[in-house]
Structure formats: C-alpha cells, structure tokens
Amino acid sequence: MFGTSLHWTTFFYLLVDVFIVLFAIFQSKRIRHNNLNRFIVLGLLFIFYNLTGGLLPINNFPGPFILQYIITYGVAIAMCVYVVQYLYNEYDIVFLKFHLTVTNIACYVVGCFVILFLTPYFFTNSIDLGRVYFSIPVSAICLYICWAFSRRISNLPNANTHIVRRNKLSLLTITCIAILPILTVIGDYQWLTFSVINLAFYTITAIEIDRYLYLLEHKSKLDQVLLFYQDNQEKFLKPKFLNKGLTRREIEITMSILDRRTYKVIGDDFCIAESTVSKHASNIFKKMNVKSRAEFETRFISKK
C-alpha cells in the first residue's frame, strides 16, 4: 500500500490500534487511572511496531540498509519486553527461574540481537542467516516463559469466572508474543505475523475492559468502602479514590476480602504469594483506618 511494503492487514491493525489508544487517552484524562497509562504506552509501542514493521525496509531510506532492521527489531524487542513487564505487574510474577527478571530478559534478547544477528550479517551480508541465529535462542527463552506462565496460572482451585477469563486472555497474550521469533524465521508474511502480534494487544485490551466491567458489576460489594471517601459517593472510580485511595490491585483484593476469601485463596486467584496478599491487605487496612481484618469486615461488610 502507498508504494511501500505495508500490507493492507497491517494498515487495518494500525488504524484499530490508533483508535484504541486515542480512546484510552480520552478515558485516562477522565478517570486518571494509573494502569491505563501503562496501557497507553503499550498501545503506542504496538503502533510503532506496525509502522516500522510494515513500512521498512524501503530502498530510499537514508543510511545503511542494516539500520532499518535495527530500527524494526529494536521496536519489536521493546514492545515484547513491555508486554512481559505488563504481565509481570499484572500477576506479581515470582515463579520464573534463572533470574528471569524483565531487565535480564531485555539484556538477553538485546545481546542475542547484537551477537547472533548483527555479527553474522556483517560477516556474511545475509539477513536470513542472522535472523535464524537470533531466533533460535530467543525462541527458547520465549517458549520457556510461555510454559512457566501457563503452568502457574492454569487449573487454579476456586477461581471465579473473572479470574479464569483473565488468565486465559493473559495466556493467549504471552503465547502470541512467544511465537514471534518463530514467525520471523518462517518468512515475511505480514498478514500472519501482524495478525498474531496485534492479537496480543487486543487480548490485553479485553483484559482491561473486562476488569472495568467486573468492578462496575460488583460495585455494591464496595459501597461501604467507597463511602469512606466522601468525594466518591456519587460516581464510582473517581480520580481521588484511585490515586489517593486504593490502588487497582488493592481494590481487587478488597473485593475478595469482602467475599471472606482467605489470603491463600486470594493469592491463588491472582497468582501471587500469600505473604504478598497480606502486605496488600495491611495497606488496605491502614487506608481504611482499621487495625485488623476482623475490624475491616465488621465495618465494611453489609449486614443483611
């Protein structure tokens, strides 16, 4: 399209992504949701990925030819690492071995790109050879992350339907990202590669929409807590409540506590340690001006 290598499917995904990000920006100004800001950054990375991956390489690009691949691979790496960071924050991930923090994953992938992609290219002048060398170790780490993530979030006991939906969508997201190196080796099929990768963004979008609808659906459980903040009696999720009151994760844990779920069950629901749930609960109790869970339940659980 437009005299470039941009495929019409990539252009379509680009338009959809731009619409989603613009809508998120509009919403962020209205509710000032911190997690929404992270989502906007993620959306912008997907937009840049569609642009660079769809338009490059081109013949009249200024500078050396390899610079175009450095740009496209750099944007793709940044996008994929940010998706992993997004899911790390979503699940407070502590279950990956080999010190696989987000920083270490980023350094590993960048190192593979420099050593296994750029170095063979400079010696052989072959993009295809560098692509294969780079993709093999990166595919291995991506598939391990996907396997470990799937093992951790699957078959959770007593998980409600909202948690089950979120876990399935998250697993689909990480799977799409994990197979990107494999798609790169298969060949330059924009309709396939960009369809799979943009699906990862749309599943995260679905997670955020489902989270918001779930909170609205179960707003009644939080009525007594919301009334604690007098400025929030009229409208749910006002800015002051989110920024100066409970965080997004604390709201979710509050709802679970109001359902009288144990810390262990809550930890299983959100794939976090029981001690982490306890820390969140402690912060919740401080903000609600109570000294214990028993006092919190007495004050905020509606009597029927």
mmCIF file of C-alpha atoms in Angstrom:
data_model
loop_
_atom_site.group_PDB
_atom_site.id
_atom_site.type_symbol
_atom_site.label_atom_id
_atom_site.label_comp_id
_atom_site.label_asym_id
_atom_site.label_seq_id
_atom_site.Cartn_x
_atom_site.Cartn_y
_atom_site.Cartn_z
ATOM 1 C CA MET A 1 0.000 0.000 0.000
ATOM 2 C CA PHE A 2 1.049 3.639 -0.636
ATOM 3 C CA GLY A 3 4.037 2.433 -2.674
ATOM 4 C CA THR A 4 5.568 0.604 0.304
ATOM 5 C CA SER A 5 5.691 -2.961 1.597
ATOM 6 C CA LEU A 6 2.847 -2.161 4.002
ATOM 7 C CA HIS A 7 0.177 -4.871 3.727
ATOM 8 C CA TRP A 8 -3.481 -3.868 3.928
ATOM 9 C CA THR A 9 -3.974 -6.040 7.028
ATOM 10 C CA THR A 10 -1.159 -4.197 8.806
ATOM 11 C CA PHE A 11 -2.722 -0.875 7.847
ATOM 12 C CA PHE A 12 -6.063 -2.073 9.230
ATOM 13 C CA TYR A 13 -4.463 -3.104 12.545
ATOM 14 C CA LEU A 14 -2.679 0.233 12.666
ATOM 15 C CA LEU A 15 -5.978 2.101 12.385
ATOM 16 C CA VAL A 16 -7.607 -0.076 15.064
ATOM 17 C CA ASP A 17 -4.646 0.391 17.430
ATOM 18 C CA VAL A 18 -4.668 4.156 16.939
ATOM 19 C CA PHE A 19 -8.400 4.276 17.728
ATOM 20 C CA ILE A 20 -7.934 2.198 20.898
ATOM 21 C CA VAL A 21 -5.047 4.344 22.129
ATOM 22 C CA LEU A 22 -6.884 7.617 21.442
ATOM 23 C CA PHE A 23 -9.913 6.307 23.325
ATOM 24 C CA ALA A 24 -7.674 5.229 26.232
ATOM 25 C CA ILE A 25 -6.060 8.681 26.331
ATOM 26 C CA PHE A 26 -9.502 10.282 26.487
ATOM 27 C CA GLN A 27 -10.532 7.934 29.291
ATOM 28 C CA SER A 28 -7.293 8.483 31.213
ATOM 29 C CA LYS A 29 -7.980 12.217 31.394
ATOM 30 C CA ARG A 30 -11.407 11.451 32.792
ATOM 31 C CA ILE A 31 -10.568 8.866 35.460
ATOM 32 C CA ARG A 32 -6.759 9.245 35.793
ATOM 33 C CA HIS A 33 -6.240 5.526 36.032
ATOM 34 C CA ASN A 34 -2.546 4.721 36.595
ATOM 35 C CA ASN A 35 -2.901 1.309 34.978
ATOM 36 C CA LEU A 36 -4.480 2.977 31.946
ATOM 37 C CA ASN A 37 -1.299 4.993 31.466
ATOM 38 C CA ARG A 38 0.664 1.747 31.207
ATOM 39 C CA PHE A 39 -1.871 0.527 28.689
ATOM 40 C CA ILE A 40 -1.417 3.680 26.579
ATOM 41 C CA VAL A 41 2.359 3.171 26.491
ATOM 42 C CA LEU A 42 1.789 -0.414 25.419
ATOM 43 C CA GLY A 43 -0.589 0.699 22.669
ATOM 44 C CA LEU A 44 1.918 3.233 21.358
ATOM 45 C CA LEU A 45 4.557 0.503 21.131
ATOM 46 C CA PHE A 46 2.185 -1.637 19.059
ATOM 47 C CA ILE A 47 1.512 1.331 16.780
ATOM 48 C CA PHE A 48 5.251 1.880 16.255
ATOM 49 C CA TYR A 49 5.670 -1.858 15.658
ATOM 50 C CA ASN A 50 3.013 -1.787 12.918
ATOM 51 C CA LEU A 51 4.552 1.296 11.346
ATOM 52 C CA THR A 52 8.189 0.185 11.338
ATOM 53 C CA GLY A 53 7.484 -3.451 10.557
ATOM 54 C CA GLY A 54 5.016 -2.598 7.830
ATOM 55 C CA LEU A 55 6.902 0.219 6.103
ATOM 56 C CA LEU A 56 10.500 -0.966 6.420
ATOM 57 C CA PRO A 57 12.688 -1.876 4.659
ATOM 58 C CA ILE A 58 12.491 0.637 1.816
ATOM 59 C CA ASN A 59 15.078 1.349 -0.855
ATOM 60 C CA ASN A 60 15.339 5.124 -0.415
ATOM 61 C CA PHE A 61 15.883 5.018 3.348
ATOM 62 C CA PRO A 62 18.802 7.291 4.399
ATOM 63 C CA GLY A 63 21.763 5.495 5.905
ATOM 64 C CA PRO A 64 22.955 1.887 5.714
ATOM 65 C CA PHE A 65 20.458 -0.837 4.878
ATOM 66 C CA ILE A 66 21.033 -2.688 8.176
ATOM 67 C CA LEU A 67 19.883 0.400 10.093
ATOM 68 C CA GLN A 68 16.314 -0.323 9.019
ATOM 69 C CA TYR A 69 16.483 -3.774 10.602
ATOM 70 C CA ILE A 70 17.997 -2.343 13.754
ATOM 71 C CA ILE A 71 15.002 0.005 13.984
ATOM 72 C CA THR A 72 12.362 -2.664 13.289
ATOM 73 C CA TYR A 73 13.914 -5.258 15.589
ATOM 74 C CA GLY A 74 14.538 -2.642 18.263
ATOM 75 C CA VAL A 75 10.881 -1.607 18.301
ATOM 76 C CA ALA A 76 9.742 -5.249 18.285
ATOM 77 C CA ILE A 77 12.047 -6.104 21.205
ATOM 78 C CA ALA A 78 10.871 -3.077 23.199
ATOM 79 C CA MET A 79 7.230 -3.999 22.555
ATOM 80 C CA CYS A 80 7.667 -7.650 23.552
ATOM 81 C CA VAL A 81 9.636 -6.808 26.706
ATOM 82 C CA TYR A 82 6.965 -4.306 27.716
ATOM 83 C CA VAL A 83 4.258 -6.946 27.258
ATOM 84 C CA VAL A 84 6.213 -9.217 29.602
ATOM 85 C CA GLN A 85 6.569 -6.306 32.044
ATOM 86 C CA TYR A 86 2.824 -5.717 31.790
ATOM 87 C CA LEU A 87 2.079 -9.320 32.731
ATOM 88 C CA TYR A 88 4.720 -9.299 35.479
ATOM 89 C CA ASN A 89 2.876 -6.356 37.040
ATOM 90 C CA GLU A 90 -0.498 -7.986 36.464
ATOM 91 C CA TYR A 91 0.464 -11.192 38.272
ATOM 92 C CA ASP A 92 3.363 -10.067 40.502
ATOM 93 C CA ILE A 93 5.324 -12.856 38.849
ATOM 94 C CA VAL A 94 7.793 -14.661 41.104
ATOM 95 C CA PHE A 95 7.765 -18.126 39.557
ATOM 96 C CA LEU A 96 10.347 -17.885 36.729
ATOM 97 C CA LYS A 97 13.731 -19.500 37.335
ATOM 98 C CA PHE A 98 17.184 -18.482 36.072
ATOM 99 C CA HIS A 99 16.805 -14.923 37.438
ATOM 100 C CA LEU A 100 14.449 -14.045 34.591
ATOM 101 C CA THR A 101 13.568 -10.540 35.655
ATOM 102 C CA VAL A 102 12.302 -8.189 32.973
ATOM 103 C CA THR A 103 15.664 -6.406 32.930
ATOM 104 C CA ASN A 104 17.557 -9.660 32.468
ATOM 105 C CA ILE A 105 15.192 -10.779 29.709
ATOM 106 C CA ALA A 106 15.712 -7.469 27.882
ATOM 107 C CA CYS A 107 19.515 -7.724 28.203
ATOM 108 C CA TYR A 108 19.429 -11.342 26.992
ATOM 109 C CA VAL A 109 17.387 -10.531 23.875
ATOM 110 C CA VAL A 110 19.414 -7.416 23.021
ATOM 111 C CA GLY A 111 22.631 -9.408 23.488
ATOM 112 C CA CYS A 112 21.343 -12.122 21.157
ATOM 113 C CA PHE A 113 20.462 -9.495 18.574
ATOM 114 C CA VAL A 114 23.919 -7.919 18.640
ATOM 115 C CA ILE A 115 25.904 -11.163 18.768
ATOM 116 C CA LEU A 116 23.741 -13.509 16.708
ATOM 117 C CA PHE A 117 22.040 -11.161 14.230
ATOM 118 C CA LEU A 118 24.303 -8.184 13.587
ATOM 119 C CA THR A 119 27.625 -10.024 13.814
ATOM 120 C CA PRO A 120 26.736 -12.754 11.257
ATOM 121 C CA TYR A 121 25.267 -10.091 8.986
ATOM 122 C CA PHE A 122 28.488 -8.056 8.941
ATOM 123 C CA PHE A 123 30.492 -11.181 8.079
ATOM 124 C CA THR A 124 28.121 -12.790 5.581
ATOM 125 C CA ASN A 125 25.878 -9.892 4.486
ATOM 126 C CA SER A 126 22.937 -12.289 4.906
ATOM 127 C CA ILE A 127 19.835 -11.081 6.730
ATOM 128 C CA ASP A 128 18.284 -14.556 6.591
ATOM 129 C CA LEU A 129 21.246 -16.183 8.331
ATOM 130 C CA GLY A 130 21.285 -13.575 11.087
ATOM 131 C CA ARG A 131 17.515 -13.965 11.520
ATOM 132 C CA VAL A 132 17.860 -17.737 12.074
ATOM 133 C CA TYR A 133 20.789 -17.442 14.504
ATOM 134 C CA PHE A 134 18.955 -14.782 16.501
ATOM 135 C CA SER A 135 15.599 -16.537 16.575
ATOM 136 C CA ILE A 136 16.734 -19.929 17.938
ATOM 137 C CA PRO A 137 17.881 -18.841 21.460
ATOM 138 C CA VAL A 138 15.218 -16.129 21.708
ATOM 139 C CA SER A 139 12.528 -18.677 20.804
ATOM 140 C CA ALA A 140 13.834 -20.946 23.549
ATOM 141 C CA ILE A 141 13.527 -18.288 26.265
ATOM 142 C CA CYS A 142 10.129 -17.154 24.959
ATOM 143 C CA LEU A 143 8.738 -20.678 24.940
ATOM 144 C CA TYR A 144 10.043 -21.286 28.456
ATOM 145 C CA ILE A 145 8.327 -18.129 29.706
ATOM 146 C CA CYS A 146 5.117 -19.216 27.993
ATOM 147 C CA TRP A 147 5.332 -22.712 29.527
ATOM 148 C CA ALA A 148 6.108 -21.424 33.036
ATOM 149 C CA PHE A 149 3.336 -18.850 32.826
ATOM 150 C CA SER A 150 0.825 -21.446 31.631
ATOM 151 C CA ARG A 151 1.815 -23.881 34.369
ATOM 152 C CA ARG A 152 1.407 -21.240 37.064
ATOM 153 C CA ILE A 153 -1.979 -19.831 36.113
ATOM 154 C CA SER A 154 -3.728 -22.986 34.907
ATOM 155 C CA ASN A 155 -6.080 -25.133 36.989
ATOM 156 C CA LEU A 156 -6.380 -22.706 39.882
ATOM 157 C CA PRO A 157 -8.739 -24.005 42.567
ATOM 158 C CA ASN A 158 -11.829 -21.968 43.416
ATOM 159 C CA ALA A 159 -11.062 -19.250 40.850
ATOM 160 C CA ASN A 160 -14.098 -17.185 39.848
ATOM 161 C CA THR A 161 -15.086 -16.736 36.226
ATOM 162 C CA HIS A 162 -13.497 -13.280 36.032
ATOM 163 C CA ILE A 163 -10.111 -14.654 37.098
ATOM 164 C CA VAL A 164 -10.440 -17.596 34.712
ATOM 165 C CA ARG A 165 -11.182 -15.230 31.798
ATOM 166 C CA ARG A 166 -8.238 -13.019 32.690
ATOM 167 C CA ASN A 167 -5.881 -15.989 32.909
ATOM 168 C CA LYS A 168 -6.980 -17.363 29.543
ATOM 169 C CA LEU A 169 -6.571 -13.984 27.868
ATOM 170 C CA SER A 170 -3.167 -13.468 29.504
ATOM 171 C CA LEU A 171 -2.025 -16.893 28.355
ATOM 172 C CA LEU A 172 -3.132 -16.106 24.807
ATOM 173 C CA THR A 173 -1.204 -12.822 25.007
ATOM 174 C CA ILE A 174 2.064 -14.403 26.111
ATOM 175 C CA THR A 175 1.656 -17.189 23.543
ATOM 176 C CA CYS A 176 1.325 -14.674 20.706
ATOM 177 C CA ILE A 177 4.481 -12.887 21.847
ATOM 178 C CA ALA A 178 6.378 -16.162 22.371
ATOM 179 C CA ILE A 179 5.912 -17.322 18.784
ATOM 180 C CA LEU A 180 7.061 -14.042 17.205
ATOM 181 C CA PRO A 181 10.668 -15.298 16.714
ATOM 182 C CA ILE A 182 9.300 -18.431 15.029
ATOM 183 C CA LEU A 183 7.124 -16.337 12.710
ATOM 184 C CA THR A 184 10.180 -14.240 11.868
ATOM 185 C CA VAL A 185 12.069 -17.323 10.690
ATOM 186 C CA ILE A 186 9.115 -18.612 8.666
ATOM 187 C CA GLY A 187 9.266 -15.559 6.409
ATOM 188 C CA ASP A 188 7.962 -12.081 5.722
ATOM 189 C CA TYR A 189 4.244 -12.808 5.816
ATOM 190 C CA GLN A 190 2.792 -9.584 7.193
ATOM 191 C CA TRP A 191 -0.786 -10.818 7.223
ATOM 192 C CA LEU A 192 0.230 -13.725 9.503
ATOM 193 C CA THR A 193 2.837 -12.127 11.751
ATOM 194 C CA PHE A 194 0.975 -8.880 12.355
ATOM 195 C CA SER A 195 -2.330 -10.676 12.892
ATOM 196 C CA VAL A 196 -0.795 -12.808 15.653
ATOM 197 C CA ILE A 197 1.090 -9.962 17.329
ATOM 198 C CA ASN A 198 -1.805 -7.499 17.255
ATOM 199 C CA LEU A 199 -3.987 -10.213 18.771
ATOM 200 C CA ALA A 200 -1.763 -9.893 21.862
ATOM 201 C CA PHE A 201 -2.687 -6.210 22.138
ATOM 202 C CA TYR A 202 -6.382 -6.917 21.666
ATOM 203 C CA THR A 203 -6.379 -9.588 24.380
ATOM 204 C CA ILE A 204 -4.790 -7.124 26.815
ATOM 205 C CA THR A 205 -7.433 -4.596 25.769
ATOM 206 C CA ALA A 206 -10.085 -7.213 26.540
ATOM 207 C CA ILE A 207 -8.498 -7.800 29.972
ATOM 208 C CA GLU A 208 -8.728 -4.096 30.842
ATOM 209 C CA ILE A 209 -12.337 -3.822 29.611
ATOM 210 C CA ASP A 210 -13.329 -6.972 31.497
ATOM 211 C CA ARG A 211 -11.676 -5.654 34.666
ATOM 212 C CA TYR A 212 -13.605 -2.393 34.475
ATOM 213 C CA LEU A 213 -16.924 -4.144 33.804
ATOM 214 C CA TYR A 214 -16.283 -6.562 36.665
ATOM 215 C CA LEU A 215 -15.701 -3.708 39.101
ATOM 216 C CA LEU A 216 -18.864 -1.982 37.954
ATOM 217 C CA GLU A 217 -20.857 -5.204 38.197
ATOM 218 C CA HIS A 218 -19.715 -5.785 41.779
ATOM 219 C CA LYS A 219 -19.769 -2.171 42.859
ATOM 220 C CA SER A 220 -22.294 -2.977 45.578
ATOM 221 C CA LYS A 221 -19.695 -5.006 47.463
ATOM 222 C CA LEU A 222 -17.562 -1.893 47.781
ATOM 223 C CA ASP A 223 -20.317 0.523 48.750
ATOM 224 C CA GLN A 224 -19.266 0.815 52.381
ATOM 225 C CA VAL A 225 -15.619 1.203 51.409
ATOM 226 C CA LEU A 226 -16.432 3.804 48.768
ATOM 227 C CA LEU A 227 -18.495 5.764 51.264
ATOM 228 C CA PHE A 228 -15.352 6.116 53.348
ATOM 229 C CA TYR A 229 -14.219 8.609 50.717
ATOM 230 C CA GLN A 230 -16.944 11.247 50.804
ATOM 231 C CA ASP A 231 -15.894 12.685 47.460
ATOM 232 C CA ASN A 232 -16.713 9.365 45.787
ATOM 233 C CA GLN A 233 -20.320 8.837 46.871
ATOM 234 C CA GLU A 234 -21.757 9.987 43.557
ATOM 235 C CA LYS A 235 -19.550 8.283 40.965
ATOM 236 C CA PHE A 236 -17.547 5.062 41.070
ATOM 237 C CA LEU A 237 -13.798 5.175 40.378
ATOM 238 C CA LYS A 238 -13.326 8.911 40.758
ATOM 239 C CA PRO A 239 -9.724 10.179 40.447
ATOM 240 C CA LYS A 240 -9.212 10.789 44.158
ATOM 241 C CA PHE A 241 -10.220 7.242 45.010
ATOM 242 C CA LEU A 242 -7.750 5.651 42.602
ATOM 243 C CA ASN A 243 -4.803 7.996 43.119
ATOM 244 C CA LYS A 244 -5.092 8.827 46.816
ATOM 245 C CA GLY A 245 -7.065 5.850 47.996
ATOM 246 C CA LEU A 246 -6.784 2.213 46.995
ATOM 247 C CA THR A 247 -4.711 1.051 44.039
ATOM 248 C CA ARG A 248 -6.178 -1.135 41.300
ATOM 249 C CA ARG A 249 -4.759 -4.308 42.870
ATOM 250 C CA GLU A 250 -5.907 -3.236 46.336
ATOM 251 C CA ILE A 251 -9.450 -2.741 45.003
ATOM 252 C CA GLU A 252 -9.446 -6.293 43.630
ATOM 253 C CA ILE A 253 -8.101 -7.731 46.889
ATOM 254 C CA THR A 254 -10.607 -5.661 48.864
ATOM 255 C CA MET A 255 -13.439 -7.266 46.901
ATOM 256 C CA SER A 256 -12.023 -10.705 47.671
ATOM 257 C CA ILE A 257 -11.725 -9.896 51.380
ATOM 258 C CA LEU A 258 -15.323 -8.689 51.361
ATOM 259 C CA ASP A 259 -16.205 -12.119 49.939
ATOM 260 C CA ARG A 260 -14.483 -13.589 53.036
ATOM 261 C CA ARG A 261 -11.881 -15.419 50.944
ATOM 262 C CA THR A 262 -8.707 -16.457 52.753
ATOM 263 C CA TYR A 263 -5.354 -14.900 51.884
ATOM 264 C CA LYS A 264 -4.202 -18.205 50.433
ATOM 265 C CA VAL A 265 -7.217 -18.435 48.124
ATOM 266 C CA ILE A 266 -6.792 -14.788 47.100
ATOM 267 C CA GLY A 267 -3.133 -15.459 46.352
ATOM 268 C CA ASP A 268 -4.113 -18.434 44.203
ATOM 269 C CA ASP A 269 -6.679 -16.300 42.368
ATOM 270 C CA PHE A 270 -4.157 -13.601 41.458
ATOM 271 C CA CYS A 271 -1.108 -15.883 41.156
ATOM 272 C CA ILE A 272 0.736 -14.105 43.959
ATOM 273 C CA ALA A 273 2.224 -15.280 47.232
ATOM 274 C CA GLU A 274 0.089 -15.377 50.359
ATOM 275 C CA SER A 275 2.596 -13.015 52.016
ATOM 276 C CA THR A 276 2.076 -10.527 49.163
ATOM 277 C CA VAL A 277 -1.678 -10.629 49.737
ATOM 278 C CA SER A 278 -1.049 -9.991 53.428
ATOM 279 C CA LYS A 279 1.039 -6.904 52.579
ATOM 280 C CA HIS A 280 -1.673 -5.572 50.297
ATOM 281 C CA ALA A 281 -4.273 -6.224 52.996
ATOM 282 C CA SER A 282 -2.149 -4.381 55.566
ATOM 283 C CA ASN A 283 -2.005 -1.341 53.271
ATOM 284 C CA ILE A 284 -5.770 -1.547 52.736
ATOM 285 C CA PHE A 285 -6.449 -1.632 56.481
ATOM 286 C CA LYS A 286 -4.193 1.387 57.080
ATOM 287 C CA LYS A 287 -6.003 3.393 54.406
ATOM 288 C CA MET A 288 -9.365 2.345 55.834
ATOM 289 C CA ASN A 289 -8.224 3.296 59.338
ATOM 290 C CA VAL A 290 -8.751 -0.170 60.836
ATOM 291 C CA LYS A 291 -6.314 -2.324 62.784
ATOM 292 C CA SER A 292 -7.266 -5.814 61.645
ATOM 293 C CA ARG A 293 -9.180 -7.844 59.107
ATOM 294 C CA ALA A 294 -11.885 -8.569 61.663
ATOM 295 C CA GLU A 295 -12.418 -4.842 62.241
ATOM 296 C CA PHE A 296 -12.407 -4.230 58.476
ATOM 297 C CA GLU A 297 -15.086 -6.867 57.892
ATOM 298 C CA THR A 298 -17.175 -5.595 60.781
ATOM 299 C CA ARG A 299 -17.106 -2.050 59.444
ATOM 300 C CA PHE A 300 -17.444 -2.596 55.703
ATOM 301 C CA ILE A 301 -19.347 -5.816 55.039
ATOM 302 C CA SER A 302 -23.012 -5.014 54.656
ATOM 303 C CA LYS A 303 -25.270 -6.645 57.190
ATOM 304 C CA LYS A 304 -28.259 -8.398 55.647
#
